[in-house]
Amino acid sequence: MTNKMATNAKNISALLTGLAKRNYYNEPEFTDDFLKSQIFPDLSDEAYATLLKRCSNYMKNLVSADMDFNQLEAFLTSQMKRREAAMTEEEASAYRKFWKVHKNKIHDTLVSKTNWNNSLKKVSWRIDVKSQSKSTENINEPSAIVELQIENPEESQKTEVVQFEMDESRLAHVLQNMKDIEDQIVQYCQQ
């Protein structure tokens, strides 16, 4: 690889990192003008705008699909085989390195930004059998004791614990509701 190609790959990598910092890590000081002055000072404004749009679009594709590394490789290969404005191997290498470093952090950042409500952190359960009751018909009847640990995203150190008990019919109803939710998710994903 020539020095110019290495610089190009390094510059593309630096641009991708700057875009990630601005777009996903909440660092607004990484403006287009700042990135151009720091990474591509000799590039014309028009050429930089084209490169910026291209890098932004590729990054949006990576992020929106939350690509694993096999998907990334297929995507990069397809971009390198394009007839017009094909990606170079050096650019593809920069994207591989960038995605290896930033994939999980970007994913976690997006998940935390979209989680505005409490979230379920842990579910514990056990089955108890009643051995004493006012009426003999309730003796030896199983019940599920459920404990939920719920975390507020704004107060991550504070966890709320909710405990409740369900008999067999109530448990069957809850399980049916979960099945309905699962069916809806599967149906939505197949569209």
PDB file of C-alpha atoms in Angstrom:
ATOM      1  CA  MET A   1       0.000   0.000   0.000  1.00  0.00           C
ATOM      2  CA  THR A   2       1.396   3.390  -0.902  1.00  0.00           C
ATOM      3  CA  ASN A   3       1.686   6.228   1.588  1.00  0.00           C
ATOM      4  CA  LYS A   4      -1.089   8.170  -0.184  1.00  0.00           C
ATOM      5  CA  MET A   5      -3.438   5.180   0.126  1.00  0.00           C
ATOM      6  CA  ALA A   6      -2.574   4.781   3.814  1.00  0.00           C
ATOM      7  CA  THR A   7      -3.252   8.470   4.377  1.00  0.00           C
ATOM      8  CA  ASN A   8      -6.553   8.136   2.532  1.00  0.00           C
ATOM      9  CA  ALA A   9      -7.564   5.143   4.674  1.00  0.00           C
ATOM     10  CA  LYS A  10      -6.473   6.980   7.829  1.00  0.00           C
ATOM     11  CA  ASN A  11      -8.383  10.087   6.753  1.00  0.00           C
ATOM     12  CA  ILE A  12     -11.535   8.098   5.970  1.00  0.00           C
ATOM     13  CA  SER A  13     -11.221   6.382   9.346  1.00  0.00           C
ATOM     14  CA  ALA A  14     -10.769   9.749  11.081  1.00  0.00           C
ATOM     15  CA  LEU A  15     -13.803  11.175   9.259  1.00  0.00           C
ATOM     16  CA  LEU A  16     -15.940   8.181  10.245  1.00  0.00           C
ATOM     17  CA  THR A  17     -14.866   8.539  13.867  1.00  0.00           C
ATOM     18  CA  GLY A  18     -15.673  12.262  13.804  1.00  0.00           C
ATOM     19  CA  LEU A  19     -19.099  11.598  12.300  1.00  0.00           C
ATOM     20  CA  ALA A  20     -19.788   8.923  14.918  1.00  0.00           C
ATOM     21  CA  LYS A  21     -18.792  11.285  17.714  1.00  0.00           C
ATOM     22  CA  ARG A  22     -21.116  13.974  16.392  1.00  0.00           C
ATOM     23  CA  ASN A  23     -24.058  11.817  15.342  1.00  0.00           C
ATOM     24  CA  TYR A  24     -24.072   9.129  18.032  1.00  0.00           C
ATOM     25  CA  TYR A  25     -21.891  10.175  20.985  1.00  0.00           C
ATOM     26  CA  ASN A  26     -23.357  13.664  21.429  1.00  0.00           C
ATOM     27  CA  GLU A  27     -20.184  15.631  20.662  1.00  0.00           C
ATOM     28  CA  PRO A  28     -21.531  18.513  18.519  1.00  0.00           C
ATOM     29  CA  GLU A  29     -18.139  20.235  18.237  1.00  0.00           C
ATOM     30  CA  PHE A  30     -17.319  17.825  15.378  1.00  0.00           C
ATOM     31  CA  THR A  31     -18.930  20.037  12.723  1.00  0.00           C
ATOM     32  CA  ASP A  32     -18.485  19.492   8.998  1.00  0.00           C
ATOM     33  CA  ASP A  33     -16.160  22.516   8.815  1.00  0.00           C
ATOM     34  CA  PHE A  34     -14.076  21.297  11.755  1.00  0.00           C
ATOM     35  CA  LEU A  35     -13.711  17.819  10.267  1.00  0.00           C
ATOM     36  CA  LYS A  36     -12.732  19.257   6.881  1.00  0.00           C
ATOM     37  CA  SER A  37     -10.138  21.604   8.392  1.00  0.00           C
ATOM     38  CA  GLN A  38      -8.613  18.834  10.509  1.00  0.00           C
ATOM     39  CA  ILE A  39      -8.739  15.875   8.141  1.00  0.00           C
ATOM     40  CA  PHE A  40      -9.103  17.125   4.556  1.00  0.00           C
ATOM     41  CA  PRO A  41      -7.827  20.730   4.489  1.00  0.00           C
ATOM     42  CA  ASP A  42      -6.587  20.452   0.871  1.00  0.00           C
ATOM     43  CA  LEU A  43      -9.809  18.954  -0.516  1.00  0.00           C
ATOM     44  CA  SER A  44     -12.166  21.275  -2.411  1.00  0.00           C
ATOM     45  CA  ASP A  45     -15.466  22.074  -0.743  1.00  0.00           C
ATOM     46  CA  GLU A  46     -17.366  20.220  -3.461  1.00  0.00           C
ATOM     47  CA  ALA A  47     -15.201  17.090  -3.221  1.00  0.00           C
ATOM     48  CA  TYR A  48     -15.451  17.172   0.576  1.00  0.00           C
ATOM     49  CA  ALA A  49     -19.257  17.522   0.462  1.00  0.00           C
ATOM     50  CA  THR A  50     -19.448  14.490  -1.843  1.00  0.00           C
ATOM     51  CA  LEU A  51     -17.140  12.453   0.400  1.00  0.00           C
ATOM     52  CA  LEU A  52     -19.036  13.520   3.533  1.00  0.00           C
ATOM     53  CA  LYS A  53     -22.388  12.535   2.023  1.00  0.00           C
ATOM     54  CA  ARG A  54     -20.988   9.200   0.902  1.00  0.00           C
ATOM     55  CA  CYS A  55     -19.435   8.390   4.294  1.00  0.00           C
ATOM     56  CA  SER A  56     -22.593   9.491   6.121  1.00  0.00           C
ATOM     57  CA  ASN A  57     -24.782   7.307   3.925  1.00  0.00           C
ATOM     58  CA  TYR A  58     -22.541   4.274   4.319  1.00  0.00           C
ATOM     59  CA  MET A  59     -22.462   4.773   8.083  1.00  0.00           C
ATOM     60  CA  LYS A  60     -26.266   5.090   8.217  1.00  0.00           C
ATOM     61  CA  ASN A  61     -26.508   1.776   6.360  1.00  0.00           C
ATOM     62  CA  LEU A  62     -24.177   0.082   8.848  1.00  0.00           C
ATOM     63  CA  VAL A  63     -25.968   1.518  11.861  1.00  0.00           C
ATOM     64  CA  SER A  64     -29.574   1.120  10.729  1.00  0.00           C
ATOM     65  CA  ALA A  65     -29.001  -2.542   9.842  1.00  0.00           C
ATOM     66  CA  ASP A  66     -26.830  -3.086  12.950  1.00  0.00           C
ATOM     67  CA  MET A  67     -24.677  -5.165  10.610  1.00  0.00           C
ATOM     68  CA  ASP A  68     -22.713  -8.080  11.911  1.00  0.00           C
ATOM     69  CA  PHE A  69     -19.291  -8.631  10.352  1.00  0.00           C
ATOM     70  CA  ASN A  70     -20.546 -11.053   7.683  1.00  0.00           C
ATOM     71  CA  GLN A  71     -23.180  -8.541   6.605  1.00  0.00           C
ATOM     72  CA  LEU A  72     -20.551  -5.796   6.661  1.00  0.00           C
ATOM     73  CA  GLU A  73     -18.286  -7.822   4.389  1.00  0.00           C
ATOM     74  CA  ALA A  74     -21.116  -8.487   1.927  1.00  0.00           C
ATOM     75  CA  PHE A  75     -22.083  -4.794   1.971  1.00  0.00           C
ATOM     76  CA  LEU A  76     -18.504  -3.616   1.387  1.00  0.00           C
ATOM     77  CA  THR A  77     -17.990  -6.154  -1.400  1.00  0.00           C
ATOM     78  CA  SER A  78     -21.133  -4.929  -3.144  1.00  0.00           C
ATOM     79  CA  GLN A  79     -19.920  -1.318  -2.833  1.00  0.00           C
ATOM     80  CA  MET A  80     -16.521  -2.222  -4.300  1.00  0.00           C
ATOM     81  CA  LYS A  81     -18.200  -3.928  -7.296  1.00  0.00           C
ATOM     82  CA  ARG A  82     -20.343  -0.916  -8.226  1.00  0.00           C
ATOM     83  CA  ARG A  83     -19.836   0.477 -11.703  1.00  0.00           C
ATOM     84  CA  GLU A  84     -19.945   4.109 -10.623  1.00  0.00           C
ATOM     85  CA  ALA A  85     -18.195   5.553  -7.572  1.00  0.00           C
ATOM     86  CA  ALA A  86     -17.007   2.153  -6.412  1.00  0.00           C
ATOM     87  CA  MET A  87     -15.436   1.914  -2.991  1.00  0.00           C
ATOM     88  CA  THR A  88     -11.718   1.159  -2.945  1.00  0.00           C
ATOM     89  CA  GLU A  89     -10.186  -1.648  -0.902  1.00  0.00           C
ATOM     90  CA  GLU A  90      -8.476   1.003   1.264  1.00  0.00           C
ATOM     91  CA  GLU A  91     -11.823   2.641   2.020  1.00  0.00           C
ATOM     92  CA  ALA A  92     -13.358  -0.753   2.775  1.00  0.00           C
ATOM     93  CA  SER A  93     -10.497  -1.442   5.165  1.00  0.00           C
ATOM     94  CA  ALA A  94     -11.204   1.844   6.949  1.00  0.00           C
ATOM     95  CA  TYR A  95     -14.881   0.882   7.316  1.00  0.00           C
ATOM     96  CA  ARG A  96     -13.953  -2.556   8.667  1.00  0.00           C
ATOM     97  CA  LYS A  97     -11.648  -1.050  11.289  1.00  0.00           C
ATOM     98  CA  PHE A  98     -14.164   1.652  12.188  1.00  0.00           C
ATOM     99  CA  TRP A  99     -17.040  -0.837  12.580  1.00  0.00           C
ATOM    100  CA  LYS A 100     -14.929  -3.223  14.636  1.00  0.00           C
ATOM    101  CA  VAL A 101     -14.182  -0.439  17.126  1.00  0.00           C
ATOM    102  CA  HIS A 102     -17.530   1.407  17.151  1.00  0.00           C
ATOM    103  CA  LYS A 103     -20.278  -1.150  16.420  1.00  0.00           C
ATOM    104  CA  ASN A 104     -21.132  -2.067  20.015  1.00  0.00           C
ATOM    105  CA  LYS A 105     -20.741   1.454  21.368  1.00  0.00           C
ATOM    106  CA  ILE A 106     -23.025   2.936  18.697  1.00  0.00           C
ATOM    107  CA  HIS A 107     -25.564   0.163  19.276  1.00  0.00           C
ATOM    108  CA  ASP A 108     -25.539   0.722  23.052  1.00  0.00           C
ATOM    109  CA  THR A 109     -25.837   4.489  22.588  1.00  0.00           C
ATOM    110  CA  LEU A 110     -28.854   4.131  20.301  1.00  0.00           C
ATOM    111  CA  VAL A 111     -30.523   1.670  22.647  1.00  0.00           C
ATOM    112  CA  SER A 112     -30.031   3.997  25.617  1.00  0.00           C
ATOM    113  CA  LYS A 113     -31.414   6.958  23.642  1.00  0.00           C
ATOM    114  CA  THR A 114     -34.561   5.036  22.721  1.00  0.00           C
ATOM    115  CA  ASN A 115     -35.164   3.685  26.216  1.00  0.00           C
ATOM    116  CA  TRP A 116     -37.124   6.501  27.836  1.00  0.00           C
ATOM    117  CA  ASN A 117     -39.098   4.349  30.228  1.00  0.00           C
ATOM    118  CA  ASN A 118     -38.282   1.866  32.946  1.00  0.00           C
ATOM    119  CA  SER A 119     -36.674  -1.331  31.760  1.00  0.00           C
ATOM    120  CA  LEU A 120     -36.829  -4.857  33.060  1.00  0.00           C
ATOM    121  CA  LYS A 121     -33.420  -5.920  34.359  1.00  0.00           C
ATOM    122  CA  LYS A 122     -34.138  -9.295  35.940  1.00  0.00           C
ATOM    123  CA  VAL A 123     -36.969 -11.780  36.426  1.00  0.00           C
ATOM    124  CA  SER A 124     -36.914 -14.335  39.240  1.00  0.00           C
ATOM    125  CA  TRP A 125     -39.625 -16.849  40.032  1.00  0.00           C
ATOM    126  CA  ARG A 126     -40.445 -19.903  42.082  1.00  0.00           C
ATOM    127  CA  ILE A 127     -43.375 -22.234  42.629  1.00  0.00           C
ATOM    128  CA  ASP A 128     -44.865 -22.538  46.099  1.00  0.00           C
ATOM    129  CA  VAL A 129     -47.438 -25.062  47.269  1.00  0.00           C
ATOM    130  CA  LYS A 130     -49.850 -23.965  49.961  1.00  0.00           C
ATOM    131  CA  SER A 131     -49.625 -26.168  53.015  1.00  0.00           C
ATOM    132  CA  GLN A 132     -52.016 -24.173  55.199  1.00  0.00           C
ATOM    133  CA  SER A 133     -55.271 -22.458  54.331  1.00  0.00           C
ATOM    134  CA  LYS A 134     -58.603 -21.517  55.875  1.00  0.00           C
ATOM    135  CA  SER A 135     -60.301 -23.918  53.480  1.00  0.00           C
ATOM    136  CA  THR A 136     -59.018 -27.384  52.718  1.00  0.00           C
ATOM    137  CA  GLU A 137     -59.644 -26.967  48.962  1.00  0.00           C
ATOM    138  CA  ASN A 138     -56.756 -24.450  48.688  1.00  0.00           C
ATOM    139  CA  ILE A 139     -54.222 -26.791  50.316  1.00  0.00           C
ATOM    140  CA  ASN A 140     -51.622 -28.255  47.939  1.00  0.00           C
ATOM    141  CA  GLU A 141     -52.550 -25.706  45.278  1.00  0.00           C
ATOM    142  CA  PRO A 142     -49.438 -24.410  43.474  1.00  0.00           C
ATOM    143  CA  SER A 143     -48.832 -20.711  42.920  1.00  0.00           C
ATOM    144  CA  ALA A 144     -46.083 -18.833  41.108  1.00  0.00           C
ATOM    145  CA  ILE A 145     -44.176 -16.174  43.032  1.00  0.00           C
ATOM    146  CA  VAL A 146     -42.614 -13.681  40.588  1.00  0.00           C
ATOM    147  CA  GLU A 147     -40.069 -10.962  41.306  1.00  0.00           C
ATOM    148  CA  LEU A 148     -39.237  -8.248  38.750  1.00  0.00           C
ATOM    149  CA  GLN A 149     -36.282  -5.881  39.020  1.00  0.00           C
ATOM    150  CA  ILE A 150     -37.050  -2.662  37.174  1.00  0.00           C
ATOM    151  CA  GLU A 151     -34.518   0.072  36.428  1.00  0.00           C
ATOM    152  CA  ASN A 152     -35.174   3.686  35.513  1.00  0.00           C
ATOM    153  CA  PRO A 153     -32.743   4.777  32.738  1.00  0.00           C
ATOM    154  CA  GLU A 154     -32.320   8.213  34.317  1.00  0.00           C
ATOM    155  CA  GLU A 155     -31.516   6.748  37.734  1.00  0.00           C
ATOM    156  CA  SER A 156     -29.541   3.637  36.773  1.00  0.00           C
ATOM    157  CA  GLN A 157     -28.317   3.112  40.338  1.00  0.00           C
ATOM    158  CA  LYS A 158     -31.898   2.852  41.605  1.00  0.00           C
ATOM    159  CA  THR A 159     -33.649  -0.474  41.037  1.00  0.00           C
ATOM    160  CA  GLU A 160     -37.277  -1.070  41.973  1.00  0.00           C
ATOM    161  CA  VAL A 161     -38.391  -4.582  42.956  1.00  0.00           C
ATOM    162  CA  VAL A 162     -41.957  -5.739  42.292  1.00  0.00           C
ATOM    163  CA  GLN A 163     -43.218  -9.038  43.702  1.00  0.00           C
ATOM    164  CA  PHE A 164     -46.530 -10.736  43.019  1.00  0.00           C
ATOM    165  CA  GLU A 165     -48.208 -14.113  43.200  1.00  0.00           C
ATOM    166  CA  MET A 166     -50.258 -15.879  40.525  1.00  0.00           C
ATOM    167  CA  ASP A 167     -52.408 -18.955  40.627  1.00  0.00           C
ATOM    168  CA  GLU A 168     -52.541 -21.430  37.764  1.00  0.00           C
ATOM    169  CA  SER A 169     -55.336 -19.681  35.828  1.00  0.00           C
ATOM    170  CA  ARG A 170     -53.728 -16.233  36.147  1.00  0.00           C
ATOM    171  CA  LEU A 171     -50.369 -17.666  35.023  1.00  0.00           C
ATOM    172  CA  ALA A 172     -52.052 -19.257  31.996  1.00  0.00           C
ATOM    173  CA  HIS A 173     -53.581 -15.864  31.128  1.00  0.00           C
ATOM    174  CA  VAL A 174     -50.204 -14.081  31.408  1.00  0.00           C
ATOM    175  CA  LEU A 175     -48.507 -16.754  29.288  1.00  0.00           C
ATOM    176  CA  GLN A 176     -51.216 -16.403  26.623  1.00  0.00           C
ATOM    177  CA  ASN A 177     -50.630 -12.625  26.565  1.00  0.00           C
ATOM    178  CA  MET A 178     -46.878 -13.236  26.109  1.00  0.00           C
ATOM    179  CA  LYS A 179     -47.652 -15.655  23.264  1.00  0.00           C
ATOM    180  CA  ASP A 180     -49.849 -13.006  21.625  1.00  0.00           C
ATOM    181  CA  ILE A 181     -47.020 -10.463  21.909  1.00  0.00           C
ATOM    182  CA  GLU A 182     -44.559 -12.942  20.410  1.00  0.00           C
ATOM    183  CA  ASP A 183     -46.937 -13.687  17.518  1.00  0.00           C
ATOM    184  CA  GLN A 184     -47.321  -9.970  16.779  1.00  0.00           C
ATOM    185  CA  ILE A 185     -43.545  -9.437  16.798  1.00  0.00           C
ATOM    186  CA  VAL A 186     -42.998 -12.412  14.477  1.00  0.00           C
ATOM    187  CA  GLN A 187     -45.743 -11.142  12.157  1.00  0.00           C
ATOM    188  CA  TYR A 188     -44.226  -7.645  12.130  1.00  0.00           C
ATOM    189  CA  CYS A 189     -40.720  -8.979  11.421  1.00  0.00           C
ATOM    190  CA  GLN A 190     -41.943 -11.036   8.450  1.00  0.00           C
ATOM    191  CA  GLN A 191     -43.479  -8.019   6.678  1.00  0.00           C
TER     192      GLN A 191
END
